[in-house]
GROMACS .gro file of C-alpha atoms in nm:
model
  339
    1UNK     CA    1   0.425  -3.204   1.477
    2UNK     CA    2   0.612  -2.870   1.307
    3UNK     CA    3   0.835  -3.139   1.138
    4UNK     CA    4   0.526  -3.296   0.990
    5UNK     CA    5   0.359  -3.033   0.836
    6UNK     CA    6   0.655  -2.916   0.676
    7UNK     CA    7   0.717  -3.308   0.553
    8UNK     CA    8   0.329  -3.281   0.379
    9UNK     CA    9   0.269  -2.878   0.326
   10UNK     CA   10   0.609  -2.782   0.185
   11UNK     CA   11   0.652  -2.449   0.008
   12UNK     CA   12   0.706  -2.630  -0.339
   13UNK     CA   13   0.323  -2.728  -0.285
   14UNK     CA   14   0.186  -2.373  -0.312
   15UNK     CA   15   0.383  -2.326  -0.665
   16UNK     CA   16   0.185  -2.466  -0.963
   17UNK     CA   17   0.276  -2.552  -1.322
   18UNK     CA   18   0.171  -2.204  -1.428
   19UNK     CA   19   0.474  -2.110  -1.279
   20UNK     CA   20   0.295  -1.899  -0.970
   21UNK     CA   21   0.513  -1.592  -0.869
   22UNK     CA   22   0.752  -1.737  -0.558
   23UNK     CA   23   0.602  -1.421  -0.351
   24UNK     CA   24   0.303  -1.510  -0.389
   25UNK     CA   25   0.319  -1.847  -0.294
   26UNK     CA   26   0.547  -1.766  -0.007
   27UNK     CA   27   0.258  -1.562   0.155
   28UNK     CA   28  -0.030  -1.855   0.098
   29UNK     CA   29   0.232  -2.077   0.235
   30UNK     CA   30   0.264  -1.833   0.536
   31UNK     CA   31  -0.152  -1.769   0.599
   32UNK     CA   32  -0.110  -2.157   0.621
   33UNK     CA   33   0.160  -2.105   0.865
   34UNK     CA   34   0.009  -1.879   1.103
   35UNK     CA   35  -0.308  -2.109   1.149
   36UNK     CA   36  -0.104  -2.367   1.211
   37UNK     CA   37   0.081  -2.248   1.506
   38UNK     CA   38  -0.232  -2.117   1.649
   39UNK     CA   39  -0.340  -2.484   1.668
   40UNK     CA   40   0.041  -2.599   1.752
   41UNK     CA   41   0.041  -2.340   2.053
   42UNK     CA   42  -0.240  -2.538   2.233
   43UNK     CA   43   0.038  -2.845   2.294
   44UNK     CA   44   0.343  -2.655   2.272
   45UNK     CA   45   0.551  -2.371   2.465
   46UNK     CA   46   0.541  -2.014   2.324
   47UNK     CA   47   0.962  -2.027   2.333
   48UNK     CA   48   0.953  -2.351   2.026
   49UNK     CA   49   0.645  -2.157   1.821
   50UNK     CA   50   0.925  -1.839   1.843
   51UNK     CA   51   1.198  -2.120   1.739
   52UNK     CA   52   1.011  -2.178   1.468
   53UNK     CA   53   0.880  -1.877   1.309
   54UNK     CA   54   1.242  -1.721   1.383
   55UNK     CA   55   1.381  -1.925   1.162
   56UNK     CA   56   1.099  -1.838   0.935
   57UNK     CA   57   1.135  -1.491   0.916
   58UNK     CA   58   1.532  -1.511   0.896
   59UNK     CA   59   1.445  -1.714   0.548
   60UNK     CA   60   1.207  -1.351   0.468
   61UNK     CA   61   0.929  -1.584   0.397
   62UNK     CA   62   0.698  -1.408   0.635
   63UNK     CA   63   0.690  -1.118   0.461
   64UNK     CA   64   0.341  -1.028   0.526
   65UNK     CA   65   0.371  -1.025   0.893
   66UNK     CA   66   0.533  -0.837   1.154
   67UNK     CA   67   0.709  -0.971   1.412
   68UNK     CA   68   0.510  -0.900   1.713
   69UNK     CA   69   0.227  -1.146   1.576
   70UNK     CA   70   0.450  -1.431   1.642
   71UNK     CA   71   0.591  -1.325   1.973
   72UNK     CA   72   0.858  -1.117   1.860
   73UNK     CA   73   0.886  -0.731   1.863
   74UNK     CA   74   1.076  -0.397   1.759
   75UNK     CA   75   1.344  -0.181   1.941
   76UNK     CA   76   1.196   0.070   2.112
   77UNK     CA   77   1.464   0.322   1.904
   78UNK     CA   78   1.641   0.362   1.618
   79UNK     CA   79   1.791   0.550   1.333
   80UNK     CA   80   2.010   0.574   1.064
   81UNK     CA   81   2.145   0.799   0.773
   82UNK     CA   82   2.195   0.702   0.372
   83UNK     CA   83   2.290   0.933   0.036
   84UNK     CA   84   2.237   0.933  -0.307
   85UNK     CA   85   2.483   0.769  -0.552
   86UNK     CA   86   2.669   1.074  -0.602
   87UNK     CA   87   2.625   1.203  -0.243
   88UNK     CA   88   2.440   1.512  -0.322
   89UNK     CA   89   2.152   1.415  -0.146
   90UNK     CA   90   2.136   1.281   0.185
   91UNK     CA   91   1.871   1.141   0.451
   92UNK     CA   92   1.862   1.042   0.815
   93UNK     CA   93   1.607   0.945   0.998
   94UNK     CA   94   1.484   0.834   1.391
   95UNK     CA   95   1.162   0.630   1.542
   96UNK     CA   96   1.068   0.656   1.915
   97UNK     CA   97   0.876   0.433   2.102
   98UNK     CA   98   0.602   0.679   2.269
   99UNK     CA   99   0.454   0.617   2.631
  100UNK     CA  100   0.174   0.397   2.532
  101UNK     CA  101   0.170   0.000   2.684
  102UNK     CA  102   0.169  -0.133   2.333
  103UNK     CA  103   0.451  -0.201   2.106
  104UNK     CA  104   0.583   0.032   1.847
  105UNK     CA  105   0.355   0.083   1.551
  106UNK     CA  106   0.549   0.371   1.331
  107UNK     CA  107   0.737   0.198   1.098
  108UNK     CA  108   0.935   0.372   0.822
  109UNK     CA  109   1.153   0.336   0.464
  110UNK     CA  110   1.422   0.569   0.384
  111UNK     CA  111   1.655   0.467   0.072
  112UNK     CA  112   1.790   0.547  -0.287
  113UNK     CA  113   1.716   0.279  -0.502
  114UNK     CA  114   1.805   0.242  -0.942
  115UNK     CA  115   1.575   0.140  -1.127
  116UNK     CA  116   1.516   0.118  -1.483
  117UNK     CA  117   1.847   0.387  -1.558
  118UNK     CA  118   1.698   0.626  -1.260
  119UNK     CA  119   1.772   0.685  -0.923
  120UNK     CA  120   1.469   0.740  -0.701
  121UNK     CA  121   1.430   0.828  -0.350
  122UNK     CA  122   1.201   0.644  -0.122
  123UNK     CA  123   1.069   0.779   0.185
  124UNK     CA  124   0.761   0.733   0.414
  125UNK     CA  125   0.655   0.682   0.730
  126UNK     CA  126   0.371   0.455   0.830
  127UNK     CA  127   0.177   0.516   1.218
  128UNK     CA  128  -0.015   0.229   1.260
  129UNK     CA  129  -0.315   0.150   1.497
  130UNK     CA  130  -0.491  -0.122   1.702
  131UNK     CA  131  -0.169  -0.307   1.609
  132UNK     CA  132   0.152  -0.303   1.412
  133UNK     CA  133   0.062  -0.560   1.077
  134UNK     CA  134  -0.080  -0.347   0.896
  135UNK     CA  135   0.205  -0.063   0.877
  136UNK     CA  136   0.489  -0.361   0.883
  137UNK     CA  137   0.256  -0.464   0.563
  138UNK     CA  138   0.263  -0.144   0.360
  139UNK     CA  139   0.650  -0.103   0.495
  140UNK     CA  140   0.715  -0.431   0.263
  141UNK     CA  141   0.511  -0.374  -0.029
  142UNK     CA  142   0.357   0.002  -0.072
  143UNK     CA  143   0.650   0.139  -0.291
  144UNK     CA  144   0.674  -0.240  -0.451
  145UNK     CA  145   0.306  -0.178  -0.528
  146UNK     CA  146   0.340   0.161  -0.651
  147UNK     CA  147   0.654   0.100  -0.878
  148UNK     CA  148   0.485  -0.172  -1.042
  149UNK     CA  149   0.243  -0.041  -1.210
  150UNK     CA  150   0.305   0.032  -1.601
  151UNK     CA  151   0.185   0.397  -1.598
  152UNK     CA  152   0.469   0.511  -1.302
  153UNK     CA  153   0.699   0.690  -1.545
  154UNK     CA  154   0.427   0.828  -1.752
  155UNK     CA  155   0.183   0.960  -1.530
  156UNK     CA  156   0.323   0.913  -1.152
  157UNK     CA  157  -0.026   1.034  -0.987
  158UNK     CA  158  -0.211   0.785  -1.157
  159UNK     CA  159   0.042   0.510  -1.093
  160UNK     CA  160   0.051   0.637  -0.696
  161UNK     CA  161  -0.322   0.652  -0.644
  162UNK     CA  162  -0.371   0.312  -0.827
  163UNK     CA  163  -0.097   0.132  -0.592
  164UNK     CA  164  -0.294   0.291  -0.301
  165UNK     CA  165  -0.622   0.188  -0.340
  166UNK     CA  166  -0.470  -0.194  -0.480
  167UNK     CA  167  -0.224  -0.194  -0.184
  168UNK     CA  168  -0.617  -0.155   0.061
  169UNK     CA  169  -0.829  -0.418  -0.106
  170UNK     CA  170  -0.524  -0.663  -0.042
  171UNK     CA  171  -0.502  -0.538   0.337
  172UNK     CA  172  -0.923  -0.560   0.355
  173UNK     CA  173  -0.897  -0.900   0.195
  174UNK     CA  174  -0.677  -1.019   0.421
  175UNK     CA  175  -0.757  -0.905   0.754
  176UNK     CA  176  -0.809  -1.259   0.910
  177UNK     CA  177  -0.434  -1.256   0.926
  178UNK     CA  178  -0.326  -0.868   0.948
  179UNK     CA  179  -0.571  -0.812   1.222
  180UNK     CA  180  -0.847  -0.512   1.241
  181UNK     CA  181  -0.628  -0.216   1.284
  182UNK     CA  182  -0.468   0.030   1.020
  183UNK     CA  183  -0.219   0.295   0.931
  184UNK     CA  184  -0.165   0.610   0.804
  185UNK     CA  185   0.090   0.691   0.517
  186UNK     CA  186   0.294   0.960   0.414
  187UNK     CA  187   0.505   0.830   0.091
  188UNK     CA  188   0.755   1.019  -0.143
  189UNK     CA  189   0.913   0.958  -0.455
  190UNK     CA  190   1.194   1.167  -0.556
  191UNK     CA  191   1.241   1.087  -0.936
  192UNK     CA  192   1.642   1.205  -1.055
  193UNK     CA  193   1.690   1.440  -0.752
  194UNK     CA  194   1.432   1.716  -0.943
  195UNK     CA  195   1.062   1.606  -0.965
  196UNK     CA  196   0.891   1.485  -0.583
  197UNK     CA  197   0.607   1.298  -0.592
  198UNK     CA  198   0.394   1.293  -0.230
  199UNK     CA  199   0.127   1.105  -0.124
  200UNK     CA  200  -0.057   1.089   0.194
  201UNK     CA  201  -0.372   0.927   0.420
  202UNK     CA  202  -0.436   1.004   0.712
  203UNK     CA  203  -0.261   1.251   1.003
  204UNK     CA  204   0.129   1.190   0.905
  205UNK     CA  205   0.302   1.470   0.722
  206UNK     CA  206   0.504   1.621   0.449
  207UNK     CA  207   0.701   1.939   0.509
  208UNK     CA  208   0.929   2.105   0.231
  209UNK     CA  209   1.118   2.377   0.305
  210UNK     CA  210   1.214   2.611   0.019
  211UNK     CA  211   1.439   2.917   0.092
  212UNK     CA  212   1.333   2.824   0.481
  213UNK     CA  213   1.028   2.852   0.415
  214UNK     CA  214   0.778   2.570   0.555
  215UNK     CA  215   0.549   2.405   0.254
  216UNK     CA  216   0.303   2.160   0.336
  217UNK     CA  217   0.264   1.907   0.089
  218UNK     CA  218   0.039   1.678   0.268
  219UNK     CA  219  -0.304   1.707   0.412
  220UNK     CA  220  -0.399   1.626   0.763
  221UNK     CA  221  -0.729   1.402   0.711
  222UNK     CA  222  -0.923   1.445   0.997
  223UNK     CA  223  -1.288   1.362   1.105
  224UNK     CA  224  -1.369   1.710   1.152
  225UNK     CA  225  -1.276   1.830   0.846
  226UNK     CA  226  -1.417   1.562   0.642
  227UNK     CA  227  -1.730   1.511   0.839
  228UNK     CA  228  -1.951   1.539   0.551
  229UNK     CA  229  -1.776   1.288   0.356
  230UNK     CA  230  -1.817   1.058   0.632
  231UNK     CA  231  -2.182   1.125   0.746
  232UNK     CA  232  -2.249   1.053   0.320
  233UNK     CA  233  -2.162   0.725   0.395
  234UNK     CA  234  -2.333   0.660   0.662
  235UNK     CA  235  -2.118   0.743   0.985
  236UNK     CA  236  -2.041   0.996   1.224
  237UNK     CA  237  -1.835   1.227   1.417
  238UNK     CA  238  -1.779   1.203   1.791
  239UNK     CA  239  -1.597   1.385   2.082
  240UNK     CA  240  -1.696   1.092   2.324
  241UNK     CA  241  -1.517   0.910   2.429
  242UNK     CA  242  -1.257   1.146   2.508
  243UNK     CA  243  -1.182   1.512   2.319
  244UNK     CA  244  -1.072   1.428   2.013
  245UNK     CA  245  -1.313   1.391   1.727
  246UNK     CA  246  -1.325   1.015   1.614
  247UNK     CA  247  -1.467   0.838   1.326
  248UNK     CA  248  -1.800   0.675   1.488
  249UNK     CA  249  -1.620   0.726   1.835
  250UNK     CA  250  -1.289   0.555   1.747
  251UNK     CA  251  -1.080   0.667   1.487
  252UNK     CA  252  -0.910   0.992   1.508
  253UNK     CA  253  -0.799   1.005   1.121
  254UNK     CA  254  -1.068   1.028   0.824
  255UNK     CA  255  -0.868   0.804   0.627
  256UNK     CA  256  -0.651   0.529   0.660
  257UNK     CA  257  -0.515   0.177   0.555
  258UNK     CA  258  -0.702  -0.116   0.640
  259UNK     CA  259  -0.951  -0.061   0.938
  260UNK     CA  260  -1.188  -0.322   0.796
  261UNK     CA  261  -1.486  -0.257   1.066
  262UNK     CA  262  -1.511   0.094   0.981
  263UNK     CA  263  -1.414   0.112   0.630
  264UNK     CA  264  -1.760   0.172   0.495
  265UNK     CA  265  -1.712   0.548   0.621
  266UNK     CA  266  -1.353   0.594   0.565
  267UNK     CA  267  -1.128   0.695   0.261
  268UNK     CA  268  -0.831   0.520   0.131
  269UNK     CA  269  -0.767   0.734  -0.156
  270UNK     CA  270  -0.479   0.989  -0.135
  271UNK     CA  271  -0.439   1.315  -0.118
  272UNK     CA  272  -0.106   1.377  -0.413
  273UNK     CA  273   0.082   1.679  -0.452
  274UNK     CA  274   0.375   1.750  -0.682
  275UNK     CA  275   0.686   1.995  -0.657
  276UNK     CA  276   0.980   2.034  -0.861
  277UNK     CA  277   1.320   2.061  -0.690
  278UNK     CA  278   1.555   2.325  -0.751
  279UNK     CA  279   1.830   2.534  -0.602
  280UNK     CA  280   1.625   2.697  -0.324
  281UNK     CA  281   1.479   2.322  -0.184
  282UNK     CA  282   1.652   2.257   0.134
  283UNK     CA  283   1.522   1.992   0.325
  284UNK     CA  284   1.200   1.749   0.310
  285UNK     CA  285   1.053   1.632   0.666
  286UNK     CA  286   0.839   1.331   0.713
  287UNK     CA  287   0.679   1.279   1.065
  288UNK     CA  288   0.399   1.114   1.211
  289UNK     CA  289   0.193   1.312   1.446
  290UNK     CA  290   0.382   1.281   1.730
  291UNK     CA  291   0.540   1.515   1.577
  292UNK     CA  292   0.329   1.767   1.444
  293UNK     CA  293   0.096   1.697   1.745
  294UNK     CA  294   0.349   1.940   1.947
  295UNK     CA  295   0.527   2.123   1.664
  296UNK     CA  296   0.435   2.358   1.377
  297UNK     CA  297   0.560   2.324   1.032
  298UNK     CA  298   0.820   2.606   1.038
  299UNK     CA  299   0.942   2.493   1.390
  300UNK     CA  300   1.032   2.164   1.203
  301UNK     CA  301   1.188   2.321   0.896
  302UNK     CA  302   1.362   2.556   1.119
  303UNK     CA  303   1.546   2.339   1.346
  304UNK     CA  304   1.602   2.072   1.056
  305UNK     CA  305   1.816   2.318   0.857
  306UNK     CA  306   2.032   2.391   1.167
  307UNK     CA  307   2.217   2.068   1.138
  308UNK     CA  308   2.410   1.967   0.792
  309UNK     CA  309   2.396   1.575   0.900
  310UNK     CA  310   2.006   1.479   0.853
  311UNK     CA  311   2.017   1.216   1.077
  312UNK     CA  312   2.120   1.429   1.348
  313UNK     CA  313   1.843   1.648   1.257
  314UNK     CA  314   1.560   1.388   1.286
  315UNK     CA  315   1.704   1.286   1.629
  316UNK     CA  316   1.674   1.654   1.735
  317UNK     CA  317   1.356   1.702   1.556
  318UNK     CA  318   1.219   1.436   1.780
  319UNK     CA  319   1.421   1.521   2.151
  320UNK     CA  320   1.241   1.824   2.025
  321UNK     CA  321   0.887   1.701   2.046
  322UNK     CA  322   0.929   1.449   2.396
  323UNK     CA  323   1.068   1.799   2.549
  324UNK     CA  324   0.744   1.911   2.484
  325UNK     CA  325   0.606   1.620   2.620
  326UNK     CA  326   0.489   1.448   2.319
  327UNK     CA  327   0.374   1.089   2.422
  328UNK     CA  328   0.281   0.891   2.094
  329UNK     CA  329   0.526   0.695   1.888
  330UNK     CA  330   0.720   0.992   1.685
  331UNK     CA  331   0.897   0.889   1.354
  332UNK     CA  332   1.099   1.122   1.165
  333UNK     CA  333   1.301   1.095   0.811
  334UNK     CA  334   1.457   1.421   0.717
  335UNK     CA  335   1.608   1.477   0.299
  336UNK     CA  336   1.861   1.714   0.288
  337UNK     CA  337   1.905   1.846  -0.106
  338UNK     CA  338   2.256   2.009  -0.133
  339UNK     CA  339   2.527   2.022   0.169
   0.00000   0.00000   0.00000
């Protein structure tokens, strides 16, 4: 039956004589996919629908999707290290599976990149909810998204804020396939080692350190603090269940990615903050709030400048926070500027 459909739906018939962009038909050709299996799982075993969309997503033609919607799933740890093309800079970085049932929704990028004559740095973390798509989704295209637009080297907050809200809609329109959870975001663009560009929704968080000392360049959204912004459209702010104030009694972050049934009273749009670095910037942290949850900002800086590799640093950084008993998923990438 999977032989068939490929026979009469192959990819070649979602490109057009216009000459339609090979991503884009690639994820039609995948929203196809997925339906199909759910129909092909009622005659066949889980292990061949795996065979099949492993092969799939070896070929990168799922790029939409994370793995777990098709059976598959992520390591419960990992990290890894990476430098600039002249080795000045240098990042590391570590994800945790927390003690939660589900599988792991922080998902992360942390690389140098050329582009157009300049070297950027990428970096963000993404804690998802109710689900890992939509995280997986902005992992694949948020910084594609953001990079794309034509104002990005001439006005970088207006590019950043565009790519946001753009990156949403497509996650809203979508939801039939990316399911009804969301994500947070932290994102930064370092521009030629000297101009940093961050960007945040949500609870995940931006810490520079300059001189040692801890800058927050992010802002925690949170229900309580932007309860008026949420009753003005129309929803409100509860302790029940449980003692953390939600979004109409679920969502513990004001704004997000995705989140479809509760969009109406949440924000999308970023909060964007811009620093200059120089010989006194140390180290950049990015964490989800497993981190911060059990750590303050200087704690973090602190023990980040201790160690000269960064990737040891995020690893410690986040033995750190499950000492203290931290039991969400805790992502960490950690810049380090000069040696």
């Amino acid at each position: 039956m999977f032989r068939w459909w490929l026979r009469h739906r192959p990819f070649m018939a979602y490109t057009n004589s216009t000459q339609q962009p090979v991503a884009e038909a690639r994820h039609i050709f995948a929203f196809e996919l997925i339906h199909f299996l759910g129909t092909f799982a009622e005659e066949n075993s889980v292990g061949q629908i795996r065979g099949f969309a492993g092969i799939l997503f070896s070929m990168d033609w799922l790029c939409c999707f994370s793995s777990s919607q098709l059976g598959g799933g992520r390591s419960s740890s990992t990290s890894g290290k990476g430098k600039s093309s002249e080795g000045m800079m240098r990042f590391g970085f570590s994800l945790v599976k927390g003690k939660a049932s589900h599988p792991m929704e922080d998902y992360h990028v942390a690389k140098f990149v050329q582009i157009q004559g300049h070297e950027l740095g990428l970096f963000a973390i993404y804690d998802g909810h109710l689900g890992d798509s939509v995280p997986a989704y902005l992992q694949k295209h948020l910084f594609a998204n953001i990079l794309k637009e034509e104002d990005f080297w001439v006005d970088p907050y207006r590019a950043i804020s565009k790519a946001y809200d753009k990156t949403d809609q497509t996650i809203l329109s979508h939801s039939s396939d990316l399911g009804r959870g969301g994500s947070t975001a932290v994102t930064a663009i370092l521009i030629n080692g000297i101009n940093l560009w961050v960007a945040n929704v949500g609870d995940s968080r931006a810490v520079l350190s300059s001189r040692g000392q801890a800058i927050q360049m992010t802002t925690d959204h949170e229900p309580n603090t932007e309860r008026g912004s949420i009753e003005n459209r129309g929803g409100f702010v509860s302790n029940m269940p449980g003692d953390v104030p939600r979004v109409n009694g679920q969502l513990a972050v004001s704004r997000a990615f995705g989140d479809k049934s509760l969009k109406s009273h949440l924000r999308s749009d970023p909060d964007i903050r811009n620093a200059n670095v120089d010989s006194n910037t140390d180290v950049l942290v990015l964490a989800s709030d497993g981190l911060w949850k059990v750590m303050a900002n200087q704690e973090a800086v602190d023990i980040a400048r201790r160690f000269k590799d960064p990737q040891k640093a995020a690893k410690q950084l986040i033995a750190e926070a499950v000492k203290r008993e931290s039991k969400d998923d805790i992502s960490c990438v950690v810049v380090r500027f000069r040696g």
